[in-house]
Short mmCIF file of C-alpha atoms and ligand atoms in Angstrom, two decimals:
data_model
loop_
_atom_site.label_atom_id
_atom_site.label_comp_id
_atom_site.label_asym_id
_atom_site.label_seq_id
_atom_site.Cartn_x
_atom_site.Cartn_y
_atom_site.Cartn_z
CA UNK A 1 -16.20 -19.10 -47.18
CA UNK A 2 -18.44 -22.32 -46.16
CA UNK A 3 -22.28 -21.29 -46.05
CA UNK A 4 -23.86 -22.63 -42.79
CA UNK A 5 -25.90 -25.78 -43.77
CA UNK A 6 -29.55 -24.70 -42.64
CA UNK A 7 -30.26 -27.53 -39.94
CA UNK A 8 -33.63 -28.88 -38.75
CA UNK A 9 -33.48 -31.83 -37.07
CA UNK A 10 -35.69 -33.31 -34.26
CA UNK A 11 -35.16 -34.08 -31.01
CA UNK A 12 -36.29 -35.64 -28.03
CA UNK A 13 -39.16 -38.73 -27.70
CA UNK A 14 -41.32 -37.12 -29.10
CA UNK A 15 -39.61 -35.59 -32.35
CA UNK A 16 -39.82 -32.03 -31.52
CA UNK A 17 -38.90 -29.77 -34.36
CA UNK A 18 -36.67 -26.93 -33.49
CA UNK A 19 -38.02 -23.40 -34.31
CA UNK A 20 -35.76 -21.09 -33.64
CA UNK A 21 -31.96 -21.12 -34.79
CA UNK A 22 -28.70 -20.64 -32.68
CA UNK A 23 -25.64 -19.00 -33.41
CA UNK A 24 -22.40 -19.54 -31.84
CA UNK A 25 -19.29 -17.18 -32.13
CA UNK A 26 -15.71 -18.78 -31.14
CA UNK A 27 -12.69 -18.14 -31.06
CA UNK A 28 -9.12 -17.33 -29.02
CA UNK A 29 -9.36 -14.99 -26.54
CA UNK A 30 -9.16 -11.98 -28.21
CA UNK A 31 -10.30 -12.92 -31.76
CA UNK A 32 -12.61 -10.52 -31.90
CA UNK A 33 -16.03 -12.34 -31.62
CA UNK A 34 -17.62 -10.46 -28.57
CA UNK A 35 -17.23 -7.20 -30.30
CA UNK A 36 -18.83 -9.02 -33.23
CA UNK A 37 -21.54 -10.64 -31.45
CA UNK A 38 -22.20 -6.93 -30.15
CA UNK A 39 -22.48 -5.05 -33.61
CA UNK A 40 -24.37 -7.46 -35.27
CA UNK A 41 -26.66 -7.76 -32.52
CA UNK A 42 -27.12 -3.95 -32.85
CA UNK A 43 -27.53 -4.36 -36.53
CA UNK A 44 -30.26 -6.39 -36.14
CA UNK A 45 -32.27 -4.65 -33.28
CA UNK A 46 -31.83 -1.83 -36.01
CA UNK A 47 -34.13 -3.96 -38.40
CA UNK A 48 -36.29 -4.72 -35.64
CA UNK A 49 -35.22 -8.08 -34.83
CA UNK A 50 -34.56 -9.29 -31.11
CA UNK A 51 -31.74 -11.42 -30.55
CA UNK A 52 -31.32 -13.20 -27.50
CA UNK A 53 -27.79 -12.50 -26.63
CA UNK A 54 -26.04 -14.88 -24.31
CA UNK A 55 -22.60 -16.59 -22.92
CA UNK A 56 -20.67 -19.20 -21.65
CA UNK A 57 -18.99 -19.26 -19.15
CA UNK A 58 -22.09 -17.83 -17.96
CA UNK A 59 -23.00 -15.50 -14.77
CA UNK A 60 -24.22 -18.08 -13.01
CA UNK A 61 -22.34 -20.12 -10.27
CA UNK A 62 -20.61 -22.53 -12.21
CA UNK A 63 -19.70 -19.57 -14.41
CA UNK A 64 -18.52 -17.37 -11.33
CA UNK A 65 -16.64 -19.96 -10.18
CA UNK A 66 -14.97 -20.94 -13.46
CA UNK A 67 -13.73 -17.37 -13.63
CA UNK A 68 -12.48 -17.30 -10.11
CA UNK A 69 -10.26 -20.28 -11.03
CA UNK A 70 -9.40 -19.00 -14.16
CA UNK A 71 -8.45 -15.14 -12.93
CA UNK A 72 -6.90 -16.46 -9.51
CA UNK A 73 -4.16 -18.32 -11.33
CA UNK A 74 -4.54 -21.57 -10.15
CA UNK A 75 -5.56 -23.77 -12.69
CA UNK A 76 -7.37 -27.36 -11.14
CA UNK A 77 -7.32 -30.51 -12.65
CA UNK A 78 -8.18 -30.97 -16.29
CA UNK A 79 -11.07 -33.44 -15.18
CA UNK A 80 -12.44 -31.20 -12.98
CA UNK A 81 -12.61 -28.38 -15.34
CA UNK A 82 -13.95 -29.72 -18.02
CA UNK A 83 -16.98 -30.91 -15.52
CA UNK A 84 -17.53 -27.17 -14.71
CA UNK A 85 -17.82 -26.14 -18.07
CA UNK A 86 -20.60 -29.05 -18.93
CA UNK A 87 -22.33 -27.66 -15.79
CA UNK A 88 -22.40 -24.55 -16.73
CA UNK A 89 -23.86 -25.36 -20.24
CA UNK A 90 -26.37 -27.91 -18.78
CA UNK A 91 -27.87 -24.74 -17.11
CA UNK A 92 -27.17 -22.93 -19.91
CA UNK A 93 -29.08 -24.83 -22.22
CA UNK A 94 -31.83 -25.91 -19.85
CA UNK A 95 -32.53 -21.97 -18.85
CA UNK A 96 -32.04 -19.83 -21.50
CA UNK A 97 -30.98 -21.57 -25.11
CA UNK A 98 -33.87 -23.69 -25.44
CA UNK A 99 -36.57 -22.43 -24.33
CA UNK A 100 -35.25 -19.30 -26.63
CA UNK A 101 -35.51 -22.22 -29.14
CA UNK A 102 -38.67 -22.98 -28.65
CA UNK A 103 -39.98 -20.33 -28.56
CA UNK A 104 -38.71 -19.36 -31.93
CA UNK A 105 -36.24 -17.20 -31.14
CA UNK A 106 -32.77 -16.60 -32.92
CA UNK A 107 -29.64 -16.92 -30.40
CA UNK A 108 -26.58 -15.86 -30.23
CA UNK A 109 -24.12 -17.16 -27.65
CA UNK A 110 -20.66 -15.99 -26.98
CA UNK A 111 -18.75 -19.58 -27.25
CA UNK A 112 -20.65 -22.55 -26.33
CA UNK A 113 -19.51 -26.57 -26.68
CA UNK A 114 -16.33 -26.09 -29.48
CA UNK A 115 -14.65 -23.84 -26.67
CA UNK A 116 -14.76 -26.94 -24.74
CA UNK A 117 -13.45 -28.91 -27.27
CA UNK A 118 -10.47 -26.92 -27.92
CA UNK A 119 -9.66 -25.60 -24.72
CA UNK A 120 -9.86 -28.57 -22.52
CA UNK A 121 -8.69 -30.26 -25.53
CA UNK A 122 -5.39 -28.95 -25.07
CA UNK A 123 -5.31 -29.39 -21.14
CA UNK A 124 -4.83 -33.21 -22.96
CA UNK A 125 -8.46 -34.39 -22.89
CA UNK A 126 -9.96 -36.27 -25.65
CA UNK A 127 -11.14 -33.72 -28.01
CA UNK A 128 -12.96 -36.01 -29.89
CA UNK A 129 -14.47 -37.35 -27.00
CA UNK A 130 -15.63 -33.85 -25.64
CA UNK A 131 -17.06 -33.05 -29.23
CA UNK A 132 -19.34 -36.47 -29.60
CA UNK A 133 -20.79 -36.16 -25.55
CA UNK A 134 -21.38 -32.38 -26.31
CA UNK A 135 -23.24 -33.47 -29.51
CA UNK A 136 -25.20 -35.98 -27.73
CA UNK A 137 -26.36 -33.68 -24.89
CA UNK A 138 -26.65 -30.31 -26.07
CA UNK A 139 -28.19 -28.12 -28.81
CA UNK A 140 -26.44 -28.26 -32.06
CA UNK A 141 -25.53 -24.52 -32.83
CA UNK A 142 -27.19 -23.92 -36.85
CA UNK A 143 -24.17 -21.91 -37.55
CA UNK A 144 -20.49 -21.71 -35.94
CA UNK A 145 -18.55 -18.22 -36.67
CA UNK A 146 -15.10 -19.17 -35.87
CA UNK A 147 -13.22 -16.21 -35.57
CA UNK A 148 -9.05 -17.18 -36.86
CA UNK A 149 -6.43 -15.05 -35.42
CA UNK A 150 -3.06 -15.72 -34.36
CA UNK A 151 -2.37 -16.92 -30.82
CA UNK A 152 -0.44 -14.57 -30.16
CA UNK A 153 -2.16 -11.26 -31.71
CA UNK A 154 -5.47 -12.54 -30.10
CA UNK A 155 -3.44 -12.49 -26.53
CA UNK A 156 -2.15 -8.46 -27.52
CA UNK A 157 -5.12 -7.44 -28.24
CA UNK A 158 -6.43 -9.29 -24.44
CA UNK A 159 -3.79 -7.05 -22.69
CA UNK A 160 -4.68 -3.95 -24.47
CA UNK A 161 -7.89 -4.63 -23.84
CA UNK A 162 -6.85 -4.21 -20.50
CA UNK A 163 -9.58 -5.46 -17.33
CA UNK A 164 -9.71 -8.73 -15.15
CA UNK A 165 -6.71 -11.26 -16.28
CA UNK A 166 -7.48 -14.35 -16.83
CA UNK A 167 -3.95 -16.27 -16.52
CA UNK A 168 -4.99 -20.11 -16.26
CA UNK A 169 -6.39 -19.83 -19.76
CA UNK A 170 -4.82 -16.22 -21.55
CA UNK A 171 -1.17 -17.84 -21.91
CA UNK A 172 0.47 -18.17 -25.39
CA UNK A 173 1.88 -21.83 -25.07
CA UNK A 174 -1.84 -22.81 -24.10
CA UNK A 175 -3.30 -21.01 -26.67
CA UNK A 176 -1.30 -21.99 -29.47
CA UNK A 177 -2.10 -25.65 -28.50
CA UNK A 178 -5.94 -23.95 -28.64
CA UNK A 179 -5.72 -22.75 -31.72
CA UNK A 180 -4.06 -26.07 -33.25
CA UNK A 181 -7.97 -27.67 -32.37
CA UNK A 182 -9.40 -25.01 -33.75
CA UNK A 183 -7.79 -25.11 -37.13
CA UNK A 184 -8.64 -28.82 -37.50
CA UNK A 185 -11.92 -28.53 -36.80
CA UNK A 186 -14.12 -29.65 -40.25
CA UNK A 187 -18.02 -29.41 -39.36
CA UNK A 188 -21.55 -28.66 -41.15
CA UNK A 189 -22.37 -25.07 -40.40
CA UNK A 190 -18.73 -23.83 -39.43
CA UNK A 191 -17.75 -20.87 -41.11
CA UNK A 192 -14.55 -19.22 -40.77
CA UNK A 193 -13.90 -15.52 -40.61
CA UNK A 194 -10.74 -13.92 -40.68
CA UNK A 195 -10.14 -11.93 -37.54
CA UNK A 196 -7.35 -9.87 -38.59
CA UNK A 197 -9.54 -7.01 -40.56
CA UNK A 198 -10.75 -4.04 -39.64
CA UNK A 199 -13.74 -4.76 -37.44
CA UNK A 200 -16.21 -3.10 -40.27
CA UNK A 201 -14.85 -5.60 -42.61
CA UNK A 202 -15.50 -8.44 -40.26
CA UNK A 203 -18.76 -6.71 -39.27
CA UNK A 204 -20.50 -6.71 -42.75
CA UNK A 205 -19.35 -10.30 -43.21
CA UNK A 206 -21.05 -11.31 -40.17
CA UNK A 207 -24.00 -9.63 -40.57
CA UNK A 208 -24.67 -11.28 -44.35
CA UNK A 209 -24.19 -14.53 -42.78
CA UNK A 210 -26.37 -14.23 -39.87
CA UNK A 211 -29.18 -13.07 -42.06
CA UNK A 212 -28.72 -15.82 -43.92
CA UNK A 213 -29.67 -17.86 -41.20
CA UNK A 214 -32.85 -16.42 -40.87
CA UNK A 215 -34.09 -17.27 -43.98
CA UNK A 216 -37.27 -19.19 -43.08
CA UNK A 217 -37.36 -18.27 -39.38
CA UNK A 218 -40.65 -16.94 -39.35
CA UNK A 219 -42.66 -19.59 -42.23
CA UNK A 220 -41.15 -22.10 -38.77
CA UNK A 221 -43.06 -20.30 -36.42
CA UNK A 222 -46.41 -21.83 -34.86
P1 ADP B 301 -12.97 -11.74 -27.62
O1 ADP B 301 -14.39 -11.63 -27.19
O2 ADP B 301 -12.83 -12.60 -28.81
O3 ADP B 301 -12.03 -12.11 -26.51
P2 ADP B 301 -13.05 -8.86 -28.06
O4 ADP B 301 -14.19 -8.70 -29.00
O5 ADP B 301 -13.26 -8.47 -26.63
O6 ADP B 301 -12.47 -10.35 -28.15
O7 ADP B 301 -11.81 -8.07 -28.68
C1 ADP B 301 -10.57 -8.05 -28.00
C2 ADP B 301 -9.96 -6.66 -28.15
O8 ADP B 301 -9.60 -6.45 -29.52
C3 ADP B 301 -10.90 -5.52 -27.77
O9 ADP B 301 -10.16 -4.51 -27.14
C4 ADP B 301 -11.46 -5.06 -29.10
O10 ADP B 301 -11.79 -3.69 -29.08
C5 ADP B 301 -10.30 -5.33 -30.04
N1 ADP B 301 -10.75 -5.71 -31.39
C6 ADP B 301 -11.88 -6.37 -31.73
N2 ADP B 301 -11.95 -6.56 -33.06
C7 ADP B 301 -10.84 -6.03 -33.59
C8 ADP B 301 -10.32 -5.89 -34.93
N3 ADP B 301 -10.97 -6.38 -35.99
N4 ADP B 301 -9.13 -5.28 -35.11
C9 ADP B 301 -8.44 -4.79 -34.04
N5 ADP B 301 -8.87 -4.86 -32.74
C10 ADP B 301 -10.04 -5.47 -32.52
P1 TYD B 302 -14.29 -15.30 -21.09
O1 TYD B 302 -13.85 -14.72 -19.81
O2 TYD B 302 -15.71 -15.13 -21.48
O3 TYD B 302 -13.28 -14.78 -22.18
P2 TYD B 302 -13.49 -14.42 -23.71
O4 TYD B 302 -13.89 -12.98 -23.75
O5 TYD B 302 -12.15 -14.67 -24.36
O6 TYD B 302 -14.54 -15.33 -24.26
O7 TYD B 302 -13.99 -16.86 -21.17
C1 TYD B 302 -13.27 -17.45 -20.20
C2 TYD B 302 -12.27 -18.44 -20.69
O8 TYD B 302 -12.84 -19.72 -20.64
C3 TYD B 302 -11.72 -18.25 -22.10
O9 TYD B 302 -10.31 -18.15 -21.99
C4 TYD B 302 -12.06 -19.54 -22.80
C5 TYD B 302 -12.32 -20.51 -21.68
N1 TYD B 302 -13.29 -21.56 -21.98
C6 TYD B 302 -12.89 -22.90 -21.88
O10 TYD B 302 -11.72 -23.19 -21.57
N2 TYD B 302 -13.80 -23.88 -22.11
C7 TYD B 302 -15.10 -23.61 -22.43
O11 TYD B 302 -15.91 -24.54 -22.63
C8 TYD B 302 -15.51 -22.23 -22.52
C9 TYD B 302 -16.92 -21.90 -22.85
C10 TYD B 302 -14.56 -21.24 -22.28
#
């Protein structure tokens, strides 16, 4: 396993430091990450910490209508979609990830920008592309979790899962062009967990390398 690289970097005019830290989890549908995202996010409530917990797409109405697309069946251009996701982040990351940030708090967001990259990647956009605007508009997550599972026992575990399909994206010829991104992706502060263990395996895992994150948190406070 990679440690996360413990990024601080500036921003903006006026070189503003960022305080708090962010914390993406990604993966195939039905890697395992939201269940992960959940139980460590319980963990640490437990040790009275208070994560913000968020996700993309999100519930607002570029994220509504992203999953109206996606569960209706009818997929729209690739152009187009990819400009729905951005949207949705833009708002995203205006609304609720930075100001978390500034305000010192640690995030964790369900996907974020690498989704982009892998998914619209393989609708035959310019992954690389996608990866260098999304690093030039939006916050740089401190630490990936990229959950690995096979395409096709991430997509099982989807329909056992049961609830809302979501065929323009949950189908295994797509994903296994997803998951091809994925597994070339080489990046400071990705770390890879193996999603086929039992989810208290993958659970203790996550939780030492979240804490690790937080290492110095605080001292960055005002
Ligand atoms: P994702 O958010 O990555 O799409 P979920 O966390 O919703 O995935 O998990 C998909 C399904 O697989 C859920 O029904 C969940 O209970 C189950 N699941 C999660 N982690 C594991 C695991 N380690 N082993 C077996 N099943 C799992
Ligand atoms: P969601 O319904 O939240 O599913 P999951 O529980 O698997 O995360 O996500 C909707 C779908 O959107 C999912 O199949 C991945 C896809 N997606 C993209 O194609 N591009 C993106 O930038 C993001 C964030 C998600």
């Amino acid at each position: 396993m990679r440690a996360c690289g413990a990024w601080v970097w500036t921003r903006g005019l006026g070189g503003h430091v960022k305080r708090g830290r962010l914390i993406v989890f990604e993966g195939l549908d039905g890697c395992g990450k939201s269940t992960q995202l959940r139980r460590v996010a319980e963990a640490l409530r437990e040790r009275g910490l208070d994560p913000v917990v968020t996700r993309e797409p999100t519930d607002g109405a570029w994220g509504r209508r992203i999953r109206e697309m996606a569960q209706s069946g009818r997929a729209v251009a690739p152009e187009t979609e990819l400009a729905w996701f951005f949207e949705d982040r833009r708002e995203h990351m205006r609304d609720v990830v930075r100001p978390a940030l500034e305000a010192g708090r640690l995030v964790l967001s369900d996907r974020s920008y690498l989704s982009t990259v892998a998914y619209q990647g393989a609708r035959g956009l310019d992954a690389a592309k996608i990866l260098a605007d999304s690093e030039a508009e939006f916050e740089r997550p401190d630490c990936v979790l990229l959950f690995v599972i096979p395409a096709r026992e991430g997509l099982a575990r989807v329909a056992a899962r049961g609830g809302v399909a979501e065929p323009v994206f949950e189908n295994l010829e797509f994903l296994e062009r997803v998951e091809a991104i994925f597994e070339g992706l080489d990046l400071p502060g990705l770390v890879r967990i193996d999603g086929r263990r039992s989810e208290d395996a993958i659970a203790a895992e996550v939780l030492a390398v979240v804490l690790g994150q937080l290492d110095g948190l605080h001292e960055a406070m005002p």
